C-alpha cells in the first residue's frame, strides 16, 4: 500500500544493504511491478498509465501515458527504449540518487517498457560526470540478468529477450535534449535533430523510440504494482504521484526530498522537515524552479502557492526537473541572471544562429545592466532579443533560455532600471 | 606520452565490445587512466582504427564534449562548479582563491605540472556547494581556508588515489 506523506520512490533507499542485489530489492517490493504487468493485457497497462496521470519527470511534463500510447501505435517492428540519465540541469541531483541508490527500480521500469513494446534493446545514457554511478548501474544490470530479469526469456516468457546497454555522456548539456541524446548514442556528436518527425515515430536509428527520464522510469513499477488510481491519488488532478525535489541555495536544509504533488510551497521552504527557512538569516527573495531554463518566482508573491503542476502554472511557474534554487535578498536578480545567461552561452551547441549569437547577446546586455552601463533602449533591446531567441531557435535549449529573464523583468523591474546609466542631461533653465 | 600501453588501451576498447556507440565510454576511460589526462594523436588513431571510424570523426567528438581533452593536463585538475546554486552559496571566491594560491590563470598548468583549474557546470552536488571536483572525487562545503588546506593536502600526497 502506498500512502500520502510516505516515501514512494525513495522507499527502499537506506534500507537495502546492497543496492544492486536483486534479492534485497525484491524484499522491498522490487520487480513486483513487472510481475503484475506481465499478467495484464497490454492495453490494460496503458490504461493504468493513463489513469496514473504521471507527467514526464525530465522537465517537459508531458503526460507519460500519452507518450507511451503513441509509441505503442507507432509502425515498426524494432522499437527502442532509452532512459535519459544525462542529468546536467544545474540545481538537480535527483536522478543521481535513484541511479546510485536504487538502480534496479530504473531497470525495472525499463524492462516493463521493453515488455510492453516488445523491444529488444534498451539504452541508458548516463552523464560522463557520473562515472562511478555507471559502475554501480552496470553491476545492477549484471545482477538483474543473472536473476532472469534481463537477457533471454525474461521471467520465463519465451521470446521475451531484452538487454540494456549503458552509454556514457561526456559533458555536453545539450545532450539532455532527447534527439541530441539519440545522436550521441549513435556515436555522432550530440546536436539536436530537427523535429518533427516525432521520436516515437523516427528515433534511434530512425526506428520508433521511447525516451523517458530516470525518475519517470522508476515510477512505472509503482504504478503497475499499486494501480494507476492509487498512484494518482498521491498527487493532484493535473499530475499524479510524488515528486523528487532538490533544494539548494540559501535554505537551511539543502538536499533531496520526496513530496506529494500538492504540498504547499511554504511548507517546502520553511518547515523543518524540508527547507527549514533561511540559512543566512536574511529573508528569502526569489526561487528558480526546475533548472536554468525554468521560470523564477518572487517569494513574497507565493504565500498560497501549491507545489503541483497546476499550482505552479497558475503562478507562471513550472516544476521542470524538480530543482528549487532559493536565493536570499542579498542576491541581485540581474547578477543572478548574468550567470544563468553565461551558462547558456557556454552550452549552446552552435547549430543554429539565433541561439548561438542570441545567448551571447543576452549575456552582453545583462552584463551591461549588472555593471550600470546600460543605456536607455537596452531594456527594449533585451526584450526583443529574448523574443528572437525563443521564436527562432531550433531546439528546447534555445527556445527556453528566455524564461528566467522574463520572470526577472516582470517581478524585479527596478533592479534592471537601476542598471541604466542616466542620460547626460542638459542644464535646465536660463538662456545660453 | 600517455602512460597506458597499447595493450591496456586495447583492453579498454574490447571491454566496450569495440562498439562505436560506446566510443565516449572508451575515450573517457582511457583519458582517466592516462597520466596526462588527455587523448593523444596515437590514441585517437587507435580508436578510429579499431572502431572503423575516420580520424576526423574521432576528433569531431573530442572537440565537442567538454570532458574530453586533446592537450596534456596537470596532475590535479580542479574543476570548480560555476552554476548558480554553488556560485551564490560561496562559490564566487573559488577561482580567485585558486589564482592567488597557484599564481596561474584558469586552464594553465602550474610550472611544476601539478595543478590546473577551470570552471565547469553543475555536477549534481548542489546541496553541498560550493564544490570542486578532481577526477571522480568531490570536495564540498568549501571555504577559503578549506581550499588552502586542500592544495596543501594534495601537495603532501594525501590523496594517492587521485
Ligand atoms: S537552439 Fe541552441 S542548443 Fe538547440 S540546436 Fe540551436 S544552437 Fe543548438
Ligand atoms: S550547482 Fe554546483 S554542483 Fe550543482
PDB file of N, CA, C and O in Angstrom, chain A residues 2 6 17 91 132-133 142 149 156 243 250 258 269 304 316 323 346 353 356 388 401 432:
ATOM      1  N   UNK A   2       0.500   2.203  -0.813  1.00  0.00           N
ATOM      2  CA  UNK A   2       1.223   3.459  -0.763  1.00  0.00           C
ATOM      3  C   UNK A   2       0.338   4.510  -0.094  1.00  0.00           C
ATOM      4  O   UNK A   2      -0.876   4.518  -0.279  1.00  0.00           O
ATOM      5  N   UNK A   6       4.433   9.526   2.687  1.00  0.00           N
ATOM      6  CA  UNK A   6       5.430   8.482   2.923  1.00  0.00           C
ATOM      7  C   UNK A   6       6.270   8.379   1.654  1.00  0.00           C
ATOM      8  O   UNK A   6       5.736   8.558   0.561  1.00  0.00           O
ATOM      9  N   UNK A  17      20.719  -3.282   1.984  1.00  0.00           N
ATOM     10  CA  UNK A  17      22.123  -3.347   2.374  1.00  0.00           C
ATOM     11  C   UNK A  17      23.000  -3.274   1.134  1.00  0.00           C
ATOM     12  O   UNK A  17      24.046  -2.663   1.156  1.00  0.00           O
ATOM     13  N   UNK A  91      21.283  22.547 -10.253  1.00  0.00           N
ATOM     14  CA  UNK A  91      20.326  22.509  -9.152  1.00  0.00           C
ATOM     15  C   UNK A  91      19.564  21.200  -9.075  1.00  0.00           C
ATOM     16  O   UNK A  91      18.664  21.060  -8.266  1.00  0.00           O
ATOM     17  N   UNK A 132      31.256   7.003 -11.616  1.00  0.00           N
ATOM     18  CA  UNK A 132      31.180   5.973 -10.569  1.00  0.00           C
ATOM     19  C   UNK A 132      29.819   5.310 -10.556  1.00  0.00           C
ATOM     20  O   UNK A 132      29.681   4.128 -10.283  1.00  0.00           O
ATOM     21  N   UNK A 133      28.806   6.123 -10.845  1.00  0.00           N
ATOM     22  CA  UNK A 133      27.453   5.585 -10.846  1.00  0.00           C
ATOM     23  C   UNK A 133      27.256   4.627 -12.015  1.00  0.00           C
ATOM     24  O   UNK A 133      26.539   3.642 -11.905  1.00  0.00           O
ATOM     25  N   UNK A 142      24.047  -6.464 -14.439  1.00  0.00           N
ATOM     26  CA  UNK A 142      24.584  -7.832 -14.436  1.00  0.00           C
ATOM     27  C   UNK A 142      23.779  -8.716 -13.488  1.00  0.00           C
ATOM     28  O   UNK A 142      23.439  -9.851 -13.813  1.00  0.00           O
ATOM     29  N   UNK A 149      15.937 -11.297 -15.027  1.00  0.00           N
ATOM     30  CA  UNK A 149      15.090 -10.134 -15.322  1.00  0.00           C
ATOM     31  C   UNK A 149      15.583  -9.353 -16.546  1.00  0.00           C
ATOM     32  O   UNK A 149      15.014  -8.340 -16.917  1.00  0.00           O
ATOM     33  N   UNK A 156      10.821 -16.120 -17.558  1.00  0.00           N
ATOM     34  CA  UNK A 156      10.264 -17.362 -18.082  1.00  0.00           C
ATOM     35  C   UNK A 156       9.370 -17.201 -19.297  1.00  0.00           C
ATOM     36  O   UNK A 156       8.772 -18.180 -19.756  1.00  0.00           O
ATOM     37  N   UNK A 243       6.845  13.723  -6.177  1.00  0.00           N
ATOM     38  CA  UNK A 243       7.911  14.316  -6.996  1.00  0.00           C
ATOM     39  C   UNK A 243       9.172  14.412  -6.154  1.00  0.00           C
ATOM     40  O   UNK A 243       9.102  14.837  -4.990  1.00  0.00           O
ATOM     41  N   UNK A 250      19.988  29.179  -0.584  1.00  0.00           N
ATOM     42  CA  UNK A 250      20.058  29.728   0.767  1.00  0.00           C
ATOM     43  C   UNK A 250      19.052  29.168   1.762  1.00  0.00           C
ATOM     44  O   UNK A 250      18.684  29.843   2.714  1.00  0.00           O
ATOM     45  N   UNK A 258      11.308  13.908  -1.143  1.00  0.00           N
ATOM     46  CA  UNK A 258      10.185  13.441  -1.953  1.00  0.00           C
ATOM     47  C   UNK A 258       8.915  14.035  -1.374  1.00  0.00           C
ATOM     48  O   UNK A 258       8.652  13.891  -0.177  1.00  0.00           O
ATOM     49  N   UNK A 269       9.524  25.335   1.795  1.00  0.00           N
ATOM     50  CA  UNK A 269      10.567  26.327   2.073  1.00  0.00           C
ATOM     51  C   UNK A 269      10.907  26.403   3.550  1.00  0.00           C
ATOM     52  O   UNK A 269      12.073  26.473   3.930  1.00  0.00           O
ATOM     53  N   UNK A 304       0.513  31.505  -1.040  1.00  0.00           N
ATOM     54  CA  UNK A 304      -0.522  30.466  -1.153  1.00  0.00           C
ATOM     55  C   UNK A 304      -0.231  29.457  -2.238  1.00  0.00           C
ATOM     56  O   UNK A 304      -1.086  28.669  -2.613  1.00  0.00           O
ATOM     57  N   UNK A 316       2.556  31.230 -13.218  1.00  0.00           N
ATOM     58  CA  UNK A 316       3.532  31.318 -14.309  1.00  0.00           C
ATOM     59  C   UNK A 316       4.851  30.631 -13.999  1.00  0.00           C
ATOM     60  O   UNK A 316       5.920  31.073 -14.439  1.00  0.00           O
ATOM     61  N   UNK A 323      14.141  20.977  -9.552  1.00  0.00           N
ATOM     62  CA  UNK A 323      15.112  21.845  -8.881  1.00  0.00           C
ATOM     63  C   UNK A 323      14.370  23.016  -8.232  1.00  0.00           C
ATOM     64  O   UNK A 323      13.444  23.572  -8.814  1.00  0.00           O
ATOM     65  N   UNK A 346      27.506  29.309 -22.939  1.00  0.00           N
ATOM     66  CA  UNK A 346      28.518  28.267 -22.946  1.00  0.00           C
ATOM     67  C   UNK A 346      27.975  26.956 -23.499  1.00  0.00           C
ATOM     68  O   UNK A 346      28.664  26.222 -24.204  1.00  0.00           O
ATOM     69  N   UNK A 353      21.938  29.805 -35.584  1.00  0.00           N
ATOM     70  CA  UNK A 353      22.446  31.147 -35.302  1.00  0.00           C
ATOM     71  C   UNK A 353      21.671  31.899 -34.217  1.00  0.00           C
ATOM     72  O   UNK A 353      22.280  32.539 -33.370  1.00  0.00           O
ATOM     73  N   UNK A 356      22.988  30.536 -30.959  1.00  0.00           N
ATOM     74  CA  UNK A 356      24.432  30.734 -30.775  1.00  0.00           C
ATOM     75  C   UNK A 356      24.740  32.197 -30.500  1.00  0.00           C
ATOM     76  O   UNK A 356      25.385  32.541 -29.519  1.00  0.00           O
ATOM     77  N   UNK A 388      13.351  36.949 -30.016  1.00  0.00           N
ATOM     78  CA  UNK A 388      14.011  36.312 -31.165  1.00  0.00           C
ATOM     79  C   UNK A 388      14.508  34.917 -30.821  1.00  0.00           C
ATOM     80  O   UNK A 388      14.264  33.961 -31.543  1.00  0.00           O
ATOM     81  N   UNK A 401      15.547  29.587 -23.122  1.00  0.00           N
ATOM     82  CA  UNK A 401      16.541  30.438 -22.463  1.00  0.00           C
ATOM     83  C   UNK A 401      15.890  31.669 -21.815  1.00  0.00           C
ATOM     84  O   UNK A 401      16.279  32.106 -20.728  1.00  0.00           O
ATOM     85  N   UNK A 432      21.445  80.468 -22.929  1.00  0.00           N
ATOM     86  CA  UNK A 432      22.888  80.434 -23.168  1.00  0.00           C
ATOM     87  C   UNK A 432      23.220  81.103 -24.461  1.00  0.00           C
ATOM     88  O   UNK A 432      22.599  80.929 -25.452  1.00  0.00           O
TER      89      UNK A 432
END
